[in-house]
PDB file of C-alpha atoms in Angstrom:
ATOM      1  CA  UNK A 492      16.665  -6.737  20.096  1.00 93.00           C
ATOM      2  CA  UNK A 493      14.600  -3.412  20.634  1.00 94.00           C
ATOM      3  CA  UNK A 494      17.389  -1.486  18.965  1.00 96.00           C
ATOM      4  CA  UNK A 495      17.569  -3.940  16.124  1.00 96.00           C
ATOM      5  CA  UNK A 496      14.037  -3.906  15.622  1.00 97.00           C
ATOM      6  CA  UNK A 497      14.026  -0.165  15.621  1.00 97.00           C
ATOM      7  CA  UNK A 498      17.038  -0.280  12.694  1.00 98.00           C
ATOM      8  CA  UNK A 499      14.793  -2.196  11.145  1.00 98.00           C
ATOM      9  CA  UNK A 500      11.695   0.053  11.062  1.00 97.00           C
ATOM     10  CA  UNK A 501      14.226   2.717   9.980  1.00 96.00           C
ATOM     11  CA  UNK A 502      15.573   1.009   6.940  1.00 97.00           C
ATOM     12  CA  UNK A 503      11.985   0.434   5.640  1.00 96.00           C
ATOM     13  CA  UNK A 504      10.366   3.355   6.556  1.00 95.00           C
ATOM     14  CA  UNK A 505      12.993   6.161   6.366  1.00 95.00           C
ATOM     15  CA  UNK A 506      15.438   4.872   4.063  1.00 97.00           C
ATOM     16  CA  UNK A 507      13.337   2.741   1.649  1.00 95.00           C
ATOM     17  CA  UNK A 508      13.900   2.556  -2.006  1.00 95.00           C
ATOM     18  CA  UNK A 509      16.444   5.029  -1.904  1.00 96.00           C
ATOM     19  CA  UNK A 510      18.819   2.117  -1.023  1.00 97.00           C
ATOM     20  CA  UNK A 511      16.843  -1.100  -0.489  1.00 96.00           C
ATOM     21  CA  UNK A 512      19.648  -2.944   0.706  1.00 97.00           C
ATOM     22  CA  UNK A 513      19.347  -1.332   3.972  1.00 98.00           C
ATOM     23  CA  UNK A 514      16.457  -3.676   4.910  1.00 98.00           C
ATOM     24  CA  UNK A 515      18.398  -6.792   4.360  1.00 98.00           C
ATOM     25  CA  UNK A 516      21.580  -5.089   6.273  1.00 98.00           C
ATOM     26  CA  UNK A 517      19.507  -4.628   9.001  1.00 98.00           C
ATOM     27  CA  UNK A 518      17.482  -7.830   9.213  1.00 98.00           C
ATOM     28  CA  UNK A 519      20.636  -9.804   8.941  1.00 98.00           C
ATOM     29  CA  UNK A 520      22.569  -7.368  11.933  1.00 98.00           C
ATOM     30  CA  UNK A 521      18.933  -8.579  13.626  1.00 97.00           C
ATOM     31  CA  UNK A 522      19.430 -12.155  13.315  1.00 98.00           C
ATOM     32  CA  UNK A 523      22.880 -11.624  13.901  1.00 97.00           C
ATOM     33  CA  UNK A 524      22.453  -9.532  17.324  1.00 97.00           C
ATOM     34  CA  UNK A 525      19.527 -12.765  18.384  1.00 96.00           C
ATOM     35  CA  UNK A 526      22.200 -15.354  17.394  1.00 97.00           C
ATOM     36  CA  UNK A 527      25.526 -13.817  19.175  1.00 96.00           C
ATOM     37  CA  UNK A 528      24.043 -11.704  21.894  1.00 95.00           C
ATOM     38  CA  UNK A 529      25.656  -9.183  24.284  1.00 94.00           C
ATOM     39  CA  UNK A 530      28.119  -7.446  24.245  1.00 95.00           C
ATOM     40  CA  UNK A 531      29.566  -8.468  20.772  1.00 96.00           C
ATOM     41  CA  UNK A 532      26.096  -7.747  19.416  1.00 96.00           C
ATOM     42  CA  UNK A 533      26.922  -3.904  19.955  1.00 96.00           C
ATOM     43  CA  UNK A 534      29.448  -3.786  17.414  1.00 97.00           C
ATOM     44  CA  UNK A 535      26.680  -5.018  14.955  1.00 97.00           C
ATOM     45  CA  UNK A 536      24.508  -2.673  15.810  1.00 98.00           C
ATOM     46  CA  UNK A 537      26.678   0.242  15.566  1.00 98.00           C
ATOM     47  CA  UNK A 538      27.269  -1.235  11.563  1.00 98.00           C
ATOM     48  CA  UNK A 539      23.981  -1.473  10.804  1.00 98.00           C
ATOM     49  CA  UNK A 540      22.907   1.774  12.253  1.00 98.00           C
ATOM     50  CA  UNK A 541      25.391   3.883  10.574  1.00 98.00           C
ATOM     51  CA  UNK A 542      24.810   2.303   7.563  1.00 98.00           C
ATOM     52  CA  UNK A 543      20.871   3.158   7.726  1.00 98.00           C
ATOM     53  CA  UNK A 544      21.692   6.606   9.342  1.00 98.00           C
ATOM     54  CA  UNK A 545      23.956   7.261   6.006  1.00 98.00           C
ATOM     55  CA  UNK A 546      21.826   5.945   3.499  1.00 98.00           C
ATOM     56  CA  UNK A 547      19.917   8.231   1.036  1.00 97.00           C
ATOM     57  CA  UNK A 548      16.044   8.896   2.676  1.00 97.00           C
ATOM     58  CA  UNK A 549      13.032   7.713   0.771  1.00 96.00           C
ATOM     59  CA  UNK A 550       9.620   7.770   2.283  1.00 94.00           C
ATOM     60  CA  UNK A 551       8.022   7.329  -1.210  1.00 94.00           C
ATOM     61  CA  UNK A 552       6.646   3.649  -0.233  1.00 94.00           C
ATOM     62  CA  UNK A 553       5.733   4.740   2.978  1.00 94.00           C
ATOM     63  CA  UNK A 554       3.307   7.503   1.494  1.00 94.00           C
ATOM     64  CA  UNK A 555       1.893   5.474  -1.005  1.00 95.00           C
ATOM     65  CA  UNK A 556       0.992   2.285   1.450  1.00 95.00           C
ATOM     66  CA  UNK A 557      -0.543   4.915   3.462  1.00 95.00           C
ATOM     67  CA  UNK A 558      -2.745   6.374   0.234  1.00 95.00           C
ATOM     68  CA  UNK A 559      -3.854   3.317  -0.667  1.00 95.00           C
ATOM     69  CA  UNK A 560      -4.993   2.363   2.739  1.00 96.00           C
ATOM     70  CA  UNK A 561      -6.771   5.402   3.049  1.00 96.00           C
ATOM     71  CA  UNK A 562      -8.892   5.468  -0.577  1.00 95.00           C
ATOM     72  CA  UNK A 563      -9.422   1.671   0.140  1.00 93.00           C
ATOM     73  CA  UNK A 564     -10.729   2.815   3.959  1.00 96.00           C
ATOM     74  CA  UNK A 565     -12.560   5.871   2.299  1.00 96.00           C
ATOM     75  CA  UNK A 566     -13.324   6.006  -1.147  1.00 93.00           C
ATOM     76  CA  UNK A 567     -15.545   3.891  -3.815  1.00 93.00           C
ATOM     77  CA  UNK A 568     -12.454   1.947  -5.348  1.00 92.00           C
ATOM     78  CA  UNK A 569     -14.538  -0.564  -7.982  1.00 93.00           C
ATOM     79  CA  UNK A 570     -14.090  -3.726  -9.107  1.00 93.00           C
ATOM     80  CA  UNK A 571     -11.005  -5.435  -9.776  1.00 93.00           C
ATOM     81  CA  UNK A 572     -11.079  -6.110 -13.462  1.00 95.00           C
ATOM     82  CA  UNK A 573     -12.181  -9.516 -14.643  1.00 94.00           C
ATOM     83  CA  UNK A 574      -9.547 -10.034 -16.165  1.00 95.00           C
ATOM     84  CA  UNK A 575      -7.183  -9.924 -13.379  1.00 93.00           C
ATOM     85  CA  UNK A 576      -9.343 -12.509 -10.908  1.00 94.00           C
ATOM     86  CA  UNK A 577      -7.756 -16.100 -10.234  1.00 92.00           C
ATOM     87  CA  UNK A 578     -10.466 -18.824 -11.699  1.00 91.00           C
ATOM     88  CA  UNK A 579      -9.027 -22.020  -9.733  1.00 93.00           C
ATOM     89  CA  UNK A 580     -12.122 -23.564 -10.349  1.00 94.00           C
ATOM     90  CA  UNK A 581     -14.479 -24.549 -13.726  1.00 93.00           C
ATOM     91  CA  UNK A 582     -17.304 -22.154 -12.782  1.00 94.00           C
ATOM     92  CA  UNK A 583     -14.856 -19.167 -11.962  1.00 94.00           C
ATOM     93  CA  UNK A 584     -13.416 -19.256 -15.996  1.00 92.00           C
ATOM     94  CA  UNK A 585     -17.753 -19.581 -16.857  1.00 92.00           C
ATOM     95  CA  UNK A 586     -18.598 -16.376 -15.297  1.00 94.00           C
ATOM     96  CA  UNK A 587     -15.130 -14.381 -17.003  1.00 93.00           C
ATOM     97  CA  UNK A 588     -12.946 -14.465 -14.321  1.00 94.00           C
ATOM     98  CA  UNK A 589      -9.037 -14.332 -15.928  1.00 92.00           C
ATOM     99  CA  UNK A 590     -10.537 -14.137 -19.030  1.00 92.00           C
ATOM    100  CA  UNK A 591      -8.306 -11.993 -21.719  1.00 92.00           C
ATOM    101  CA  UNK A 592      -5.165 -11.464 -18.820  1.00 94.00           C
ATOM    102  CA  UNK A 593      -1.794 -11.206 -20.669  1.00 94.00           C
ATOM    103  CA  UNK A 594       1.015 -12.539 -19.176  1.00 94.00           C
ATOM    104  CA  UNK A 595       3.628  -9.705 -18.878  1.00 95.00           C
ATOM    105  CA  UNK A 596       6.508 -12.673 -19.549  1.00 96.00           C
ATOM    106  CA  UNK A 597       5.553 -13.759 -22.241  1.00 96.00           C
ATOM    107  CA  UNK A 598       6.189 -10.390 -23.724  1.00 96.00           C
ATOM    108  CA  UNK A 599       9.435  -8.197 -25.011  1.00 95.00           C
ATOM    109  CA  UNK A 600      10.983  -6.361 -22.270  1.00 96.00           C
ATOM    110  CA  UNK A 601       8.297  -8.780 -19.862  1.00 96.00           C
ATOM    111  CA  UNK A 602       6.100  -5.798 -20.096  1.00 96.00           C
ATOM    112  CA  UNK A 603       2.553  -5.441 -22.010  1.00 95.00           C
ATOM    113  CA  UNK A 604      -0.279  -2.482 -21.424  1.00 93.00           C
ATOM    114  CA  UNK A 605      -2.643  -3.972 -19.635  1.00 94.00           C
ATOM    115  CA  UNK A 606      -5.713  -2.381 -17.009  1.00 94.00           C
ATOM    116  CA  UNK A 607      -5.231  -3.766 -13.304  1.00 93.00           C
ATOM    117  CA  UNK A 608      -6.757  -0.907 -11.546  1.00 93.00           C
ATOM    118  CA  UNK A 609     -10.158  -0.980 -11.220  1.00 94.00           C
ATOM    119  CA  UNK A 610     -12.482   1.457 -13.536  1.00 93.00           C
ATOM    120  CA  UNK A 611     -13.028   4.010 -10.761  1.00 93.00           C
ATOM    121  CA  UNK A 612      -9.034   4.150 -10.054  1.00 94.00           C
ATOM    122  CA  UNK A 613      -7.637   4.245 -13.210  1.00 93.00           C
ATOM    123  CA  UNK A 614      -5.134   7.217 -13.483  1.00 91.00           C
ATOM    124  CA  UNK A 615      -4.301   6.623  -9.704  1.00 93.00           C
ATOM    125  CA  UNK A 616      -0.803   6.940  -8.774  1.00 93.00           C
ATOM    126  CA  UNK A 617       0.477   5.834  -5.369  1.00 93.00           C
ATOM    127  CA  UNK A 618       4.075   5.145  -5.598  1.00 91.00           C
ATOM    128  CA  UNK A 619       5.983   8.148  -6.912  1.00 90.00           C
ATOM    129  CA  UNK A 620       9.992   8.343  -7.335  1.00 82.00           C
ATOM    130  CA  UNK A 621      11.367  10.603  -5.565  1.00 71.00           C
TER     131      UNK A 621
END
């Protein structure tokens, strides 16, 4: 299970969105290696590690997680935008809260400009393709 956990970390971390199918290869050889055991669960190791050791690399979600964390950890990030904010009650809607939000699926393409970062953010980039 250590080695499957490890393939694992490796998909997400190393290989990310360069192929994201490498995180459900290697959560399902996981589950497979806790349901069959040793010493059949070798063979699906050895599958899901080669495919994860031959998959294109992308650590572009990896740095941008990390970014994030850090400017929330370190940095004056603002106030999410009204318009964003869930109002499950009355009083919540009174004072603004998801007032003016447009609901990207109700648009063409299920896309519409709208501001979700907060003032102090905006032009703030953390994910960036590779």
């Amino acid at each position: 299970m250590f080695l499957a956990r490890r393939i694992v970390i490796c998909a997400s971390e190393d290989v990310g969105m360069a192929n994201p199918n490498a995180l459900v290869v290697a959560n399902s050889a996981m589950q497979a290696v806790h349901m069959v055991g040793m010493p059949e669960a070798r063979i699906i190791l050895s599958q899901a590690a080669i495919y994860v050791a031959t998959s294109k690399k992308s650590n572009a979600s990896y740095l941008a997680i990390n970014q994030a964390l850090e400017d929330v950890q370190n940095k004056e990030t603002g106030e999410v935008p009204m318009h964003i904010r869930n109002a499950p009650i009355e009083k919540m809607r009174e004072l603004g809260y998801n007032q003016g939000y447009l609901y990207p699926h109700d648009f063409p393409g299920h896309y519409v400009e709208q501001q979700y970062l907060p003032d102090k953010m905006l032009g703030t980039q953390y994910y960036k393709e590779e």
